[in-house]
Short mmCIF file of C-alpha atoms in Angstrom, two decimals:
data_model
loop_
_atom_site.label_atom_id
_atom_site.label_comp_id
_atom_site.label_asym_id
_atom_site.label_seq_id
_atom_site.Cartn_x
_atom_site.Cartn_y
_atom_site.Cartn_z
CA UNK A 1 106.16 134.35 42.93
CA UNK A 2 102.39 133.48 43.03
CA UNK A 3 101.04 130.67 44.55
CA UNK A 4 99.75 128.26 42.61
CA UNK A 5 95.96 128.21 42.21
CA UNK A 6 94.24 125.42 44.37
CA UNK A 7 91.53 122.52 42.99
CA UNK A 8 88.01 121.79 44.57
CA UNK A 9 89.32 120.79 48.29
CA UNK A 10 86.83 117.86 48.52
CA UNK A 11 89.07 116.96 45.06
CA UNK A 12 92.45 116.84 47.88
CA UNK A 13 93.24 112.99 48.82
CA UNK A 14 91.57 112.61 52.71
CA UNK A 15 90.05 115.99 52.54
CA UNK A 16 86.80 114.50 53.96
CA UNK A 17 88.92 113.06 56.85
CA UNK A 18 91.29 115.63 57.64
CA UNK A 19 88.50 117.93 57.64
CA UNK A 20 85.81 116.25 59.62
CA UNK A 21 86.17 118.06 62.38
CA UNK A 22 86.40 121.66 60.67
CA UNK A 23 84.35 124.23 61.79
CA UNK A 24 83.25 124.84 57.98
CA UNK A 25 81.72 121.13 58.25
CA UNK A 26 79.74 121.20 61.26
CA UNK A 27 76.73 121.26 59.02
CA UNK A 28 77.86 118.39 56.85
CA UNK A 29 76.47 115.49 58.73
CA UNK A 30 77.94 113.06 56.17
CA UNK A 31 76.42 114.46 52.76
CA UNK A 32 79.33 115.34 51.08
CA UNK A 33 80.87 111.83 51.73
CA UNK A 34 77.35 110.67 50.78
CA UNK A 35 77.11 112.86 47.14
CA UNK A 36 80.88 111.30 46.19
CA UNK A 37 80.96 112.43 42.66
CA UNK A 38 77.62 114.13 42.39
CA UNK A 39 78.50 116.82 44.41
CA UNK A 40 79.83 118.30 41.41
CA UNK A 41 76.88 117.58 39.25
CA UNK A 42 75.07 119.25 42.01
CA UNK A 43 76.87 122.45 42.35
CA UNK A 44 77.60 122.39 38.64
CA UNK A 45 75.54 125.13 37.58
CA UNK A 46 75.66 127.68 40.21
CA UNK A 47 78.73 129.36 38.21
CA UNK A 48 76.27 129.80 35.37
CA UNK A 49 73.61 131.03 37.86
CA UNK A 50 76.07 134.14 39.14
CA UNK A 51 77.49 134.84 35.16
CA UNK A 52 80.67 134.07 36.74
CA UNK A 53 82.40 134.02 33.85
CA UNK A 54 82.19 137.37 33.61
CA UNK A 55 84.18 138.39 36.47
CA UNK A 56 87.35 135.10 35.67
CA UNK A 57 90.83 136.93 35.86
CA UNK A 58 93.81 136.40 37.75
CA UNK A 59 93.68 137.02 41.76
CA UNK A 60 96.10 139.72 42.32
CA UNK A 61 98.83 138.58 45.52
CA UNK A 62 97.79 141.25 48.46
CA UNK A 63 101.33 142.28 48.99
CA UNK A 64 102.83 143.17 52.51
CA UNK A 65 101.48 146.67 53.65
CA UNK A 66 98.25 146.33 51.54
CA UNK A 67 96.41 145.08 54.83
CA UNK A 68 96.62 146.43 58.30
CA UNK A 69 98.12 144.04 61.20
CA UNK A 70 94.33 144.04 62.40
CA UNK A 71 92.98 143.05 59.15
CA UNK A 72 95.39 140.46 58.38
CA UNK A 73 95.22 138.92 62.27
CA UNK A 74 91.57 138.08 61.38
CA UNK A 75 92.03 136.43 58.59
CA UNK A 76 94.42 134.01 60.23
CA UNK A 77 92.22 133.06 62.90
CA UNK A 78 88.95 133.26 60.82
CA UNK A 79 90.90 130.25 58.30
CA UNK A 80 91.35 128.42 62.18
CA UNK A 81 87.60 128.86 62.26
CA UNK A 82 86.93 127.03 59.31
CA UNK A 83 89.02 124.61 58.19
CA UNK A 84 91.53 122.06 60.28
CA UNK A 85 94.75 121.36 57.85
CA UNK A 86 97.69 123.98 57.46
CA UNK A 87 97.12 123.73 53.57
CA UNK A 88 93.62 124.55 53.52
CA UNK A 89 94.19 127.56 55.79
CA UNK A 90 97.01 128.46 53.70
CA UNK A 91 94.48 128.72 50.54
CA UNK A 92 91.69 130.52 52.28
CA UNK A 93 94.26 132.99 53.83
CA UNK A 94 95.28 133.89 50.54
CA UNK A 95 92.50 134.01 48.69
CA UNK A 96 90.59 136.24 51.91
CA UNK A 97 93.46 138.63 51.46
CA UNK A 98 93.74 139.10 48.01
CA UNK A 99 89.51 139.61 48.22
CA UNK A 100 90.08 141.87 51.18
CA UNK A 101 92.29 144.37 49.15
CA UNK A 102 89.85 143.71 46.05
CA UNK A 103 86.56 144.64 47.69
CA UNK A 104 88.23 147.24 50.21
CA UNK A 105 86.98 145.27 52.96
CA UNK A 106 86.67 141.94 54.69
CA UNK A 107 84.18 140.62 56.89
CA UNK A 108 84.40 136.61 58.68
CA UNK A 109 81.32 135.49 56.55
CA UNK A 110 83.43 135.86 53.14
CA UNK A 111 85.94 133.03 54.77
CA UNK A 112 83.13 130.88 55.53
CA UNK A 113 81.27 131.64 52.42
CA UNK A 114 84.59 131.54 50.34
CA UNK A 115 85.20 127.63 51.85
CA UNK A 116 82.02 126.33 50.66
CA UNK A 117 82.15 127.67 47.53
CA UNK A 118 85.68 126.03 47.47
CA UNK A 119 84.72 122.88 48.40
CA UNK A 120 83.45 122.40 45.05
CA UNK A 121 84.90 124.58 43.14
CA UNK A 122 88.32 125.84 41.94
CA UNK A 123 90.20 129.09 43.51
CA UNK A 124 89.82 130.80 40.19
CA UNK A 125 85.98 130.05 39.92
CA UNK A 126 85.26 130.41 43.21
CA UNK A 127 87.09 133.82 43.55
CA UNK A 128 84.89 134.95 40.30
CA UNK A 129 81.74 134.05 42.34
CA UNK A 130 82.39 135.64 45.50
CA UNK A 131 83.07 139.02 42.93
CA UNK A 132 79.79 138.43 41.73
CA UNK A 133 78.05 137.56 44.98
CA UNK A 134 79.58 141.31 46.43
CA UNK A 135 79.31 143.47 43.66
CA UNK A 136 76.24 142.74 41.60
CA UNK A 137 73.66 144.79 43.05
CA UNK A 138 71.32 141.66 42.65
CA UNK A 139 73.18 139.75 45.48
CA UNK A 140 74.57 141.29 48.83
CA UNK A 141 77.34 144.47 47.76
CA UNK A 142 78.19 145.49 50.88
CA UNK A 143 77.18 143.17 52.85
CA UNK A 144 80.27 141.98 53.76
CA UNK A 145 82.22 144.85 55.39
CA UNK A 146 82.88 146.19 58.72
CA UNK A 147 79.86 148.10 59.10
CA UNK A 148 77.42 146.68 56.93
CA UNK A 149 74.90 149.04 56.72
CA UNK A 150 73.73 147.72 53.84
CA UNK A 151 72.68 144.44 55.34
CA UNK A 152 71.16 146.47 58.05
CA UNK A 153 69.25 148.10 56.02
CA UNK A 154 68.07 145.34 54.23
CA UNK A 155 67.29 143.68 57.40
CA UNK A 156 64.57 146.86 57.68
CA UNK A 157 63.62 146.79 54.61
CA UNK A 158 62.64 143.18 55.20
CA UNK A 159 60.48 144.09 58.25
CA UNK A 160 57.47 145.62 57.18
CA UNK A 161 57.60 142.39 54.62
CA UNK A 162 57.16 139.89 57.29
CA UNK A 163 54.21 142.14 58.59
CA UNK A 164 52.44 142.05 55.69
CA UNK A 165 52.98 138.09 55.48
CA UNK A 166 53.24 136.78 58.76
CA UNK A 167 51.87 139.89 60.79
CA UNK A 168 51.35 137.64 64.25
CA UNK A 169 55.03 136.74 64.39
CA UNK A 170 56.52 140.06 63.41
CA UNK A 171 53.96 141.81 66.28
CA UNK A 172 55.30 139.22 68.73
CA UNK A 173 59.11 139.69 67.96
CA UNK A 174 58.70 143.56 67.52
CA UNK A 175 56.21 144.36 70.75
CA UNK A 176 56.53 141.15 73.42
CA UNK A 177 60.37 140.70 72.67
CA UNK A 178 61.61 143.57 71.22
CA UNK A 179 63.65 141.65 68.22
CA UNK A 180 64.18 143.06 65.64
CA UNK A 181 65.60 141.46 61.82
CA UNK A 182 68.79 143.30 62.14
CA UNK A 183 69.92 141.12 65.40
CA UNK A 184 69.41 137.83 63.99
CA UNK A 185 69.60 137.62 59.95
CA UNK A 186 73.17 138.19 60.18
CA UNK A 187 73.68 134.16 59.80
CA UNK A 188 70.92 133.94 57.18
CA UNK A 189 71.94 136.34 54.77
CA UNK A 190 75.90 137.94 55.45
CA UNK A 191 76.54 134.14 55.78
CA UNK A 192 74.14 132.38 53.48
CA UNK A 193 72.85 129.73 56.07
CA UNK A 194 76.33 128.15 55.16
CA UNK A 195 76.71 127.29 59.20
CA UNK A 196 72.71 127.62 59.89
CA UNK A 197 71.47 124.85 57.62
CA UNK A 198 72.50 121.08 57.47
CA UNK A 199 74.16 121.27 53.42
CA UNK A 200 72.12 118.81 51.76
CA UNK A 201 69.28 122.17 52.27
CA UNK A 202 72.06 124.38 52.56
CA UNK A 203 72.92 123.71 48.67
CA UNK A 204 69.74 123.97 48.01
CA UNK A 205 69.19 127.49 49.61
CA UNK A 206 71.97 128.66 47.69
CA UNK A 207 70.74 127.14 44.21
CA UNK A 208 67.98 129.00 44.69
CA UNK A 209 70.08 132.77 46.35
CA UNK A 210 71.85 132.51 43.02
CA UNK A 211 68.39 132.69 41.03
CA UNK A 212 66.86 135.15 42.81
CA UNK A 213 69.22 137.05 44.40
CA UNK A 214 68.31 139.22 47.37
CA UNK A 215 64.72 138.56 47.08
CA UNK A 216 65.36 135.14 47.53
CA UNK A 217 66.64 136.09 51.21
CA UNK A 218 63.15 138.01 51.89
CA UNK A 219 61.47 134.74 50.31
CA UNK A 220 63.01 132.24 52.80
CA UNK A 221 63.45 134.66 55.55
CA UNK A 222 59.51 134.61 55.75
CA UNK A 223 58.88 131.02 54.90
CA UNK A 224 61.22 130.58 58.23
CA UNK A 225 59.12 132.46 60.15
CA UNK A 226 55.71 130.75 58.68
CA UNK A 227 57.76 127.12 59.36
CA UNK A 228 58.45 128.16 63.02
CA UNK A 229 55.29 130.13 64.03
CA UNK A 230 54.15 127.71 66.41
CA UNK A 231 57.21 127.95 68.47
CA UNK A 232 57.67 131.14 68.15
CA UNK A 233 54.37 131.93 69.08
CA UNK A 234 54.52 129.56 72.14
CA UNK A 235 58.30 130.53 73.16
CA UNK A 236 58.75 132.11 76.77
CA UNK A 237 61.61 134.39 76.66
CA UNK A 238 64.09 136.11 74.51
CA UNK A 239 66.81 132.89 74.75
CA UNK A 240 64.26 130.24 73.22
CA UNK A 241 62.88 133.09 70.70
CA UNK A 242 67.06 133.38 69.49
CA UNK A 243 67.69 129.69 69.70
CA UNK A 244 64.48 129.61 67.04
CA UNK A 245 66.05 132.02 64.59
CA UNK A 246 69.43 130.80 65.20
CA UNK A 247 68.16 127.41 63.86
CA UNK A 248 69.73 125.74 66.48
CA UNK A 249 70.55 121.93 66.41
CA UNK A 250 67.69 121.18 68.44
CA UNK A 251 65.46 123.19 66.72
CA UNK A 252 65.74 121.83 63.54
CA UNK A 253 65.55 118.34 65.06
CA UNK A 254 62.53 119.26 66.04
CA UNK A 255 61.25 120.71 63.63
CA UNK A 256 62.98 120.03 60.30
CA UNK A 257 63.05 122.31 57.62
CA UNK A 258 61.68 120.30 54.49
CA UNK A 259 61.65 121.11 50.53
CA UNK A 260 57.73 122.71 52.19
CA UNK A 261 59.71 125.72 53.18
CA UNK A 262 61.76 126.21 50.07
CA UNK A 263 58.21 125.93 47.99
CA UNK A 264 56.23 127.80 50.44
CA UNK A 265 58.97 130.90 49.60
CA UNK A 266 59.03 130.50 46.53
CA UNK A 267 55.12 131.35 46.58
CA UNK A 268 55.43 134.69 47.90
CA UNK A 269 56.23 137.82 45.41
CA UNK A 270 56.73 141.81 46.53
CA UNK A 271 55.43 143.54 43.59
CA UNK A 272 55.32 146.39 44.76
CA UNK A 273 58.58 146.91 46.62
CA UNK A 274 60.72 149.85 45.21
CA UNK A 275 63.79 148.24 46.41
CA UNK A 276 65.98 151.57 46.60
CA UNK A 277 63.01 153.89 47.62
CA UNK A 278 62.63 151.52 50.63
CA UNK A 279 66.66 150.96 51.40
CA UNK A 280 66.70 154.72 51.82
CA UNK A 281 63.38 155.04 53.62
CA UNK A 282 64.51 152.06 56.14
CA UNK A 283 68.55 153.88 56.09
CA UNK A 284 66.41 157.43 57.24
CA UNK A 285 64.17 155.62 59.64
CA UNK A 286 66.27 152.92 61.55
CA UNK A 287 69.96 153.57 60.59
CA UNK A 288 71.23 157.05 59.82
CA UNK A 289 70.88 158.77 63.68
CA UNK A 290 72.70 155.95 64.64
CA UNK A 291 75.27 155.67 62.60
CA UNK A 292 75.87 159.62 62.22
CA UNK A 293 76.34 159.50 65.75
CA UNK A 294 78.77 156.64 66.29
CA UNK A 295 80.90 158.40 63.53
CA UNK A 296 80.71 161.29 65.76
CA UNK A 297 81.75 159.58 68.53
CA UNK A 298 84.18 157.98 66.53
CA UNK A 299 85.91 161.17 65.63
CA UNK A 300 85.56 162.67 68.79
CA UNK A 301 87.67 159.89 69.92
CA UNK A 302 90.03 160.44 67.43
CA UNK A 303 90.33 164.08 68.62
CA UNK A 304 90.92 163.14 72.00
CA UNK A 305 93.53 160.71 71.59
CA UNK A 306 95.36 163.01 69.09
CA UNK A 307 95.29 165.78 72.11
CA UNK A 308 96.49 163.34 74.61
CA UNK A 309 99.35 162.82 72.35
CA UNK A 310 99.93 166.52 71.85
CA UNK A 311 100.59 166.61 75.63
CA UNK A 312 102.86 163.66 75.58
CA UNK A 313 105.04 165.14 72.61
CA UNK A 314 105.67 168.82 75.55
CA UNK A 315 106.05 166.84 78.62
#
């Protein structure tokens, strides 16, 4: 028998309490308790945003077997990771599984993304968004799998962007520190700033991700870079460079991210990016020697361990 479908969790008496100290909430810093009722109102129209209405049918129960012990390990512990209480784990575990079979994959960002969107939403409107948000080619498909090669791509593509725009800080992160976009976007975009931002911006940033879409990311991505280009600029080694892009506490204490940044990326436009000439130009250049060889590896391993147990099955 299926379980039944869960409300908004902020709509579940002493969520707020229960919850404070879930890992999903460490960017709350009391603005959902704040909002009350106009949370909704806020959050109201990012359903409309995604068409979600086109992708509202019944979540199909993953069913034992449909998951490997692996796969379905995760998703226990990444529901520890987000919320506190044994019935919101319970929900998210579900709902991750039943996605996991759906989309053929699963990656920790869906739980974390999944949460927030549940927050405020119901199971079967949330479920329709995260359908949307992975297989609408305007969003992030495949994004959230094991590999994802296509956010590593897009993490190239985005590269010679931030040169054109902001060509001193991509020269320092690319020649003094050797950083490159694909080792610290992950948070940004697989995750949606959901643990990166404080939520009052955090909703915000996600108003606007469900506009754009994927050029949103590129928007922001640079207008993060112009808001931190002093201290990036001025930043003496590789650890204070990461705790910059990894928008740590302290960083954004000290140098808060305002509605500035959201304006200032909404002011630049790539008009001549050929998205899918430049995923496969950034997959040739960056990606595909890599990855061919790890899958050679890969099955070279797989070779090996299937001749070890060749010589196990004569001993």
């Amino acid at each position: 028998m299926a379980a039944p479908a869960t409300p908004p969790f902020l709509r579940v008496p002493q969520f707020l309490e229960d919850e404070k100290d879930a890992p999903l909430l460490a960017m709350d810093d009391g603005f959902l308790q704040a909002q009350g009722e106009a949370i909704y109102e806020t959050t109201s129209t990012w359903a409309g945003l995604l068409s979600a209405e086109t992708q509202l049918r019944p979540l199909q129960e993953a069913k034992e077997g449909d998951l490997t012990a692996d796969v379905d390990r995760i998703i226990e512990k990444d529901a520890e990771r987000t919320f506190m209480q044994p019935c919101q784990r319970e929900a998210l575990s579900r709902v991750m599984r039943s996605l996991a079979v759906e989309f053929k994959n699963y990656a920790q960002a869906m739980s974390y993304v999944g949460g927030f969107l549940m927050l405020m939403h119901d199971e079967e409107t949330s479920v329709a968004m995260m359908r949307v948000l992975n297989g609408n080619p305007k969003y992030i498909p495949g994004y959230w799998t094991t590999e994802a090669i296509a956010f590593a791509t897009d993490a190239y593509v985005f590269l010679p962007l931030l040169e054109a725009h902001e060509p001193e800080v991509a020269k320092l992160l690319k020649e003094k520190f050797c950083i490159m976009p694909e080792t610290y976007l992950q948070k940004w975009w697989v995750a949606l700033c959901i643990q990166s931002l404080p939520f009052e911006l955090g909703v915000v940033y996600l108003k606007h991700f469900f506009e754009g879409g994927y050029i949103f990311l590129f928007q922001f991505a640079i207008a993060l870079h112009w808001h931190f280009k002093e201290k990036l600029l001025a930043a003496k080694d590789h650890a204070e460079v990461y705790s910059i892009l990894r928008l740590e506490r302290k960083v954004l204490q000290e140098t808060p991210i305002t509605e500035a940044v959201f304006a200032q990326a909404l002011t630049y436009s790539f008009p001549d990016l050929d998205i899918d000439k430049a995923r496969q130009t950034a997959y040739d250049t960056h990606l595909k020697a890599r990855i061919e060889r790890a899958r050679q590896l890969a099955e070279e391993d797989d070779d090996l361990s299937d001749f070890d147990d060749e010589d196990e099955d004569d001993e």
